[in-house]
Amino acid sequence: MILPSVLAEALQKPDRLAIAVSGGVDSLCLSAAAELARKDQNLTLCHAVSPAVPDAATGRVKAFAKGRGLVLEIVDAGEFADKRYRANPVDRCYFCKSNLYGTLTRLARHGTVAAGTNLDDLGDYRPGLRAAEEHGILHPFVQARMTKADVRALARSLGLGDIAELPASPCLASRVETGLRVEPAELAMIDAVETALRADLGEVTLRCRRLHAGLAIELDQDLMDGLDADRLAELTTRAREASRQHGGGDLAITLRPYRRGSAFLHA
């Protein structure tokens, strides 16, 4: 496999490279590309665990690193000790990434930290990119002018299998409507609901949003269109059971089409 030249050069240039690995297709594809470009020389994968990170993502990262014999550092970025992050303002992601990248740059000890940002990410409101700039984070996919579709195509060519088809799944805190405090117990409930529904539906585009009005279960529009009323009621019941088992009580639950960033409320 030959990597795009700009991507290979970006990954080879640092003396030491640490990659922030969330468990999604972007960061895992970047890790596989770095392994190929650097021949496993001075390469470390870094994964932050917190209540906002689904257990499935952590398990995926651990399996990936172990299967390839790559060095993996598990860290606590410390964002839950940051009152600004917990308050969930419109720029919550900035405080999250500031804690993460600060932790990783200290861990890298003057090495370079890279993230799986792609060109499509630059067209969205992402306060975390400001934190990345402040900490000198490298974005190899952006340097190589690669979109999300390009990253998926590269992941397939690198033999990443099901990883290449993973639906986008940002951190669990992104499911909490702006202004609602980010609470670990509620993130665990959100993860439990999504896990229960994915056990039924598979790896589909799915979000459990914690809103001021209750919970909204969002499914891809095409998927919803193919489900009859009985099936939708069954999924709602399953979501309610998982919610109650994890402290959700009698929160109102609605099903609606997926809309990216729908829990984010602009000022």
CSV table of C-alpha atoms in Angstrom, one decimal:
chain,number,residue,atom,x,y,z
A,1,MET,CA,0.0,0.0,0.0
A,2,ILE,CA,1.3,3.4,-1.0
A,3,LEU,CA,0.1,6.4,1.0
A,4,PRO,CA,-0.7,9.8,-0.6
A,5,SER,CA,2.7,11.5,-0.6
A,6,VAL,CA,1.7,14.6,1.3
A,7,LEU,CA,0.2,12.4,4.1
A,8,ALA,CA,3.2,10.1,4.2
A,9,GLU,CA,5.6,13.2,4.5
A,10,ALA,CA,3.5,14.7,7.3
A,11,LEU,CA,3.5,11.5,9.3
A,12,GLN,CA,7.3,10.9,8.7
A,13,LYS,CA,8.5,14.4,9.5
A,14,PRO,CA,8.3,14.5,13.3
A,15,ASP,CA,11.0,12.8,15.3
A,16,ARG,CA,8.4,11.4,17.7
A,17,LEU,CA,4.7,11.2,16.9
A,18,ALA,CA,1.8,10.7,19.3
A,19,ILE,CA,-1.7,10.3,17.8
A,20,ALA,CA,-4.9,11.2,19.7
A,21,VAL,CA,-7.1,8.1,19.1
A,22,SER,CA,-10.8,8.4,19.9
A,23,GLY,CA,-11.8,5.0,18.5
A,24,GLY,CA,-13.5,6.4,15.4
A,25,VAL,CA,-12.5,5.8,11.7
A,26,ASP,CA,-10.5,9.0,11.4
A,27,SER,CA,-8.1,8.5,14.3
A,28,LEU,CA,-7.7,4.7,13.7
A,29,CYS,CA,-7.1,5.2,10.0
A,30,LEU,CA,-4.5,7.9,10.8
A,31,SER,CA,-2.9,5.4,13.2
A,32,ALA,CA,-2.7,2.7,10.6
A,33,ALA,CA,-1.2,5.2,8.1
A,34,ALA,CA,1.4,6.4,10.6
A,35,GLU,CA,2.3,2.8,11.3
A,36,LEU,CA,2.9,2.2,7.6
A,37,ALA,CA,4.7,5.5,7.1
A,38,ARG,CA,7.0,5.3,10.1
A,39,LYS,CA,7.6,1.6,10.2
A,40,ASP,CA,6.4,1.7,13.9
A,41,GLN,CA,9.3,4.1,14.8
A,42,ASN,CA,8.8,6.5,17.7
A,43,LEU,CA,5.0,6.1,17.4
A,44,THR,CA,2.6,6.2,20.3
A,45,LEU,CA,-1.2,6.0,20.3
A,46,CYS,CA,-2.9,8.0,23.1
A,47,HIS,CA,-6.5,7.4,24.1
A,48,ALA,CA,-8.3,9.4,26.8
A,49,VAL,CA,-10.9,7.7,29.0
A,50,SER,CA,-13.6,9.5,30.7
A,51,PRO,CA,-17.4,9.3,31.3
A,52,ALA,CA,-17.8,11.0,27.9
A,53,VAL,CA,-16.0,8.1,26.0
A,54,PRO,CA,-18.1,5.0,25.2
A,55,ASP,CA,-16.7,1.7,26.4
A,56,ALA,CA,-17.0,0.4,22.9
A,57,ALA,CA,-14.6,3.0,21.6
A,58,THR,CA,-12.1,2.2,24.3
A,59,GLY,CA,-12.3,-1.5,23.6
A,60,ARG,CA,-11.9,-0.8,19.9
A,61,VAL,CA,-8.7,1.2,20.5
A,62,LYS,CA,-7.2,-1.4,22.8
A,63,ALA,CA,-7.9,-4.2,20.3
A,64,PHE,CA,-6.5,-2.2,17.4
A,65,ALA,CA,-3.2,-1.4,19.3
A,66,LYS,CA,-2.8,-4.9,20.6
A,67,GLY,CA,-3.4,-6.5,17.3
A,68,ARG,CA,-0.7,-4.4,15.7
A,69,GLY,CA,1.7,-4.4,18.5
A,70,LEU,CA,1.6,-0.6,18.8
A,71,VAL,CA,2.4,1.4,22.0
A,72,LEU,CA,-0.8,2.7,23.6
A,73,GLU,CA,-1.0,5.2,26.4
A,74,ILE,CA,-4.4,5.4,28.3
A,75,VAL,CA,-4.8,8.8,29.9
A,76,ASP,CA,-7.4,10.8,31.9
A,77,ALA,CA,-7.5,14.2,30.2
A,78,GLY,CA,-9.1,15.7,33.3
A,79,GLU,CA,-12.0,17.6,31.6
A,80,PHE,CA,-14.5,16.5,34.3
A,81,ALA,CA,-12.5,18.5,36.8
A,82,ASP,CA,-13.0,21.6,34.7
A,83,LYS,CA,-16.1,23.6,35.8
A,84,ARG,CA,-16.2,25.4,32.5
A,85,TYR,CA,-16.6,22.1,30.6
A,86,ARG,CA,-19.2,20.7,33.0
A,87,ALA,CA,-21.3,23.8,32.6
A,88,ASN,CA,-21.8,22.8,28.9
A,89,PRO,CA,-21.6,26.2,27.2
A,90,VAL,CA,-21.7,26.7,23.5
A,91,ASP,CA,-17.9,26.3,23.4
A,92,ARG,CA,-17.8,23.2,25.7
A,93,CYS,CA,-15.6,21.4,23.1
A,94,TYR,CA,-12.9,24.0,23.5
A,95,PHE,CA,-12.5,23.2,27.2
A,96,CYS,CA,-12.6,19.5,26.5
A,97,LYS,CA,-9.9,19.7,23.8
A,98,SER,CA,-7.8,22.1,25.8
A,99,ASN,CA,-7.6,19.6,28.6
A,100,LEU,CA,-7.0,16.7,26.2
A,101,TYR,CA,-4.3,18.4,24.1
A,102,GLY,CA,-2.6,19.8,27.2
A,103,THR,CA,-2.4,16.3,28.6
A,104,LEU,CA,-1.1,14.8,25.4
A,105,THR,CA,1.5,17.5,24.6
A,106,ARG,CA,2.9,16.9,28.1
A,107,LEU,CA,2.9,13.2,27.6
A,108,ALA,CA,4.6,13.6,24.2
A,109,ARG,CA,7.6,15.3,25.9
A,110,HIS,CA,8.4,17.7,23.0
A,111,GLY,CA,7.2,15.2,20.4
A,112,THR,CA,4.4,16.1,17.9
A,113,VAL,CA,0.7,15.3,18.7
A,114,ALA,CA,-1.5,14.5,15.7
A,115,ALA,CA,-5.3,14.3,15.3
A,116,GLY,CA,-7.6,12.8,12.7
A,117,THR,CA,-9.2,16.0,11.7
A,118,ASN,CA,-10.2,16.0,8.0
A,119,LEU,CA,-11.3,18.7,5.6
A,120,ASP,CA,-15.0,18.2,6.2
A,121,ASP,CA,-14.4,19.1,9.9
A,122,LEU,CA,-13.3,22.6,9.0
A,123,GLY,CA,-16.7,23.5,7.6
A,124,ASP,CA,-18.5,23.0,10.9
A,125,TYR,CA,-18.5,25.0,14.2
A,126,ARG,CA,-15.7,23.2,16.1
A,127,PRO,CA,-14.3,25.2,19.1
A,128,GLY,CA,-11.9,22.3,19.7
A,129,LEU,CA,-10.0,23.3,16.6
A,130,ARG,CA,-9.0,26.5,18.4
A,131,ALA,CA,-7.6,24.5,21.2
A,132,ALA,CA,-5.7,22.3,18.7
A,133,GLU,CA,-4.1,25.4,17.2
A,134,GLU,CA,-3.1,26.7,20.6
A,135,HIS,CA,-1.4,23.4,21.4
A,136,GLY,CA,0.3,23.0,18.0
A,137,ILE,CA,-1.6,19.9,17.0
A,138,LEU,CA,-0.8,18.4,13.6
A,139,HIS,CA,-3.6,17.6,11.2
A,140,PRO,CA,-2.1,15.3,8.5
A,141,PHE,CA,-5.4,14.6,6.7
A,142,VAL,CA,-6.0,18.3,6.4
A,143,GLN,CA,-2.5,18.8,5.0
A,144,ALA,CA,-3.2,16.0,2.5
A,145,ARG,CA,-6.5,17.7,1.6
A,146,MET,CA,-8.5,14.6,2.5
A,147,THR,CA,-12.2,14.6,3.2
A,148,LYS,CA,-14.2,12.1,5.3
A,149,ALA,CA,-14.9,10.0,2.1
A,150,ASP,CA,-11.1,10.0,1.3
A,151,VAL,CA,-10.4,8.8,4.9
A,152,ARG,CA,-12.9,6.0,4.6
A,153,ALA,CA,-11.4,5.0,1.2
A,154,LEU,CA,-7.9,5.0,2.7
A,155,ALA,CA,-9.2,2.9,5.6
A,156,ARG,CA,-10.5,0.3,3.2
A,157,SER,CA,-7.3,0.2,1.3
A,158,LEU,CA,-5.4,-0.3,4.5
A,159,GLY,CA,-7.5,-3.3,5.3
A,160,LEU,CA,-9.3,-1.9,8.3
A,161,GLY,CA,-12.5,-3.8,7.6
A,162,ASP,CA,-15.5,-2.8,9.6
A,163,ILE,CA,-13.6,0.2,11.0
A,164,ALA,CA,-13.8,1.9,7.6
A,165,GLU,CA,-17.6,1.8,7.8
A,166,LEU,CA,-18.1,3.0,11.3
A,167,PRO,CA,-20.7,5.8,11.5
A,168,ALA,CA,-19.5,9.1,13.0
A,169,SER,CA,-19.9,9.1,16.7
A,170,PRO,CA,-18.5,12.1,18.6
A,171,CYS,CA,-18.2,12.0,22.4
A,172,LEU,CA,-21.2,11.4,24.6
A,173,ALA,CA,-21.2,14.9,25.9
A,174,SER,CA,-22.2,16.1,22.5
A,175,ARG,CA,-25.5,14.4,23.1
A,176,VAL,CA,-26.3,16.8,26.0
A,177,GLU,CA,-28.2,19.9,25.0
A,178,THR,CA,-26.3,23.1,25.5
A,179,GLY,CA,-26.8,24.6,29.0
A,180,LEU,CA,-27.6,21.2,30.7
A,181,ARG,CA,-24.8,20.3,33.0
A,182,VAL,CA,-22.6,17.4,31.8
A,183,GLU,CA,-23.1,14.6,34.4
A,184,PRO,CA,-21.3,11.3,34.3
A,185,ALA,CA,-24.4,9.4,35.4
A,186,GLU,CA,-26.4,10.8,32.5
A,187,LEU,CA,-23.6,10.0,30.0
A,188,ALA,CA,-23.6,6.4,31.2
A,189,MET,CA,-27.4,6.3,30.6
A,190,ILE,CA,-27.0,7.7,27.1
A,191,ASP,CA,-24.3,5.1,26.4
A,192,ALA,CA,-26.5,2.4,27.7
A,193,VAL,CA,-29.5,3.4,25.6
A,194,GLU,CA,-27.4,3.6,22.4
A,195,THR,CA,-25.7,0.3,23.2
A,196,ALA,CA,-29.1,-1.4,23.7
A,197,LEU,CA,-30.4,0.0,20.4
A,198,ARG,CA,-27.3,-0.9,18.4
A,199,ALA,CA,-27.5,-4.5,19.7
A,200,ASP,CA,-30.8,-4.6,17.9
A,201,LEU,CA,-30.1,-2.4,14.8
A,202,GLY,CA,-26.4,-2.8,14.3
A,203,GLU,CA,-23.8,-0.1,13.6
A,204,VAL,CA,-26.2,2.5,12.3
A,205,THR,CA,-26.3,6.3,12.6
A,206,LEU,CA,-27.9,6.7,16.0
A,207,ARG,CA,-28.0,9.3,18.8
A,208,CYS,CA,-29.6,9.4,22.2
A,209,ARG,CA,-29.9,13.2,22.9
A,210,ARG,CA,-30.5,14.4,26.5
A,211,LEU,CA,-32.6,17.5,26.1
A,212,HIS,CA,-34.3,19.9,28.5
A,213,ALA,CA,-37.5,18.2,27.5
A,214,GLY,CA,-36.3,14.6,28.0
A,215,LEU,CA,-34.7,12.1,25.6
A,216,ALA,CA,-34.7,12.2,21.8
A,217,ILE,CA,-33.6,9.0,20.0
A,218,GLU,CA,-32.4,10.0,16.5
A,219,LEU,CA,-32.1,7.5,13.7
A,220,ASP,CA,-31.0,7.9,10.1
A,221,GLN,CA,-34.0,9.1,8.0
A,222,ASP,CA,-33.8,6.2,5.6
A,223,LEU,CA,-33.8,3.7,8.4
A,224,MET,CA,-36.8,5.3,10.1
A,225,ASP,CA,-38.7,5.3,6.8
A,226,GLY,CA,-38.3,1.5,6.6
A,227,LEU,CA,-39.7,0.8,10.1
A,228,ASP,CA,-43.4,0.4,10.8
A,229,ALA,CA,-45.2,1.9,13.8
A,230,ASP,CA,-44.9,-1.4,15.8
A,231,ARG,CA,-41.2,-1.5,15.2
A,232,LEU,CA,-40.7,2.1,16.2
A,233,ALA,CA,-42.8,1.5,19.4
A,234,GLU,CA,-40.6,-1.5,20.2
A,235,LEU,CA,-37.4,0.6,19.9
A,236,THR,CA,-38.9,3.3,22.1
A,237,THR,CA,-39.7,0.6,24.7
A,238,ARG,CA,-36.2,-0.7,24.6
A,239,ALA,CA,-34.7,2.8,24.9
A,240,ARG,CA,-37.0,3.5,27.9
A,241,GLU,CA,-36.0,0.2,29.7
A,242,ALA,CA,-32.3,1.0,29.2
A,243,SER,CA,-32.8,4.6,30.4
A,244,ARG,CA,-34.7,3.5,33.6
A,245,GLN,CA,-32.1,0.9,34.4
A,246,HIS,CA,-29.5,3.7,34.4
A,247,GLY,CA,-31.3,6.3,36.4
A,248,GLY,CA,-33.4,7.9,33.6
A,249,GLY,CA,-36.6,7.6,35.5
A,250,ASP,CA,-39.7,8.7,33.6
A,251,LEU,CA,-38.0,11.0,31.1
A,252,ALA,CA,-40.1,11.6,28.0
A,253,ILE,CA,-38.7,9.8,25.0
A,254,THR,CA,-39.3,10.7,21.3
A,255,LEU,CA,-38.0,9.2,18.1
A,256,ARG,CA,-37.0,11.5,15.3
A,257,PRO,CA,-34.7,11.7,12.2
A,258,TYR,CA,-31.0,12.2,12.9
A,259,ARG,CA,-29.8,15.7,12.6
A,260,ARG,CA,-26.1,16.5,13.2
A,261,GLY,CA,-25.4,18.6,16.2
A,262,SER,CA,-29.1,18.9,17.1
A,263,ALA,CA,-28.3,19.1,20.9
A,264,PHE,CA,-26.1,22.1,20.2
A,265,LEU,CA,-27.9,25.5,20.8
A,266,HIS,CA,-26.2,28.6,19.4
A,267,ALA,CA,-26.2,31.6,21.7
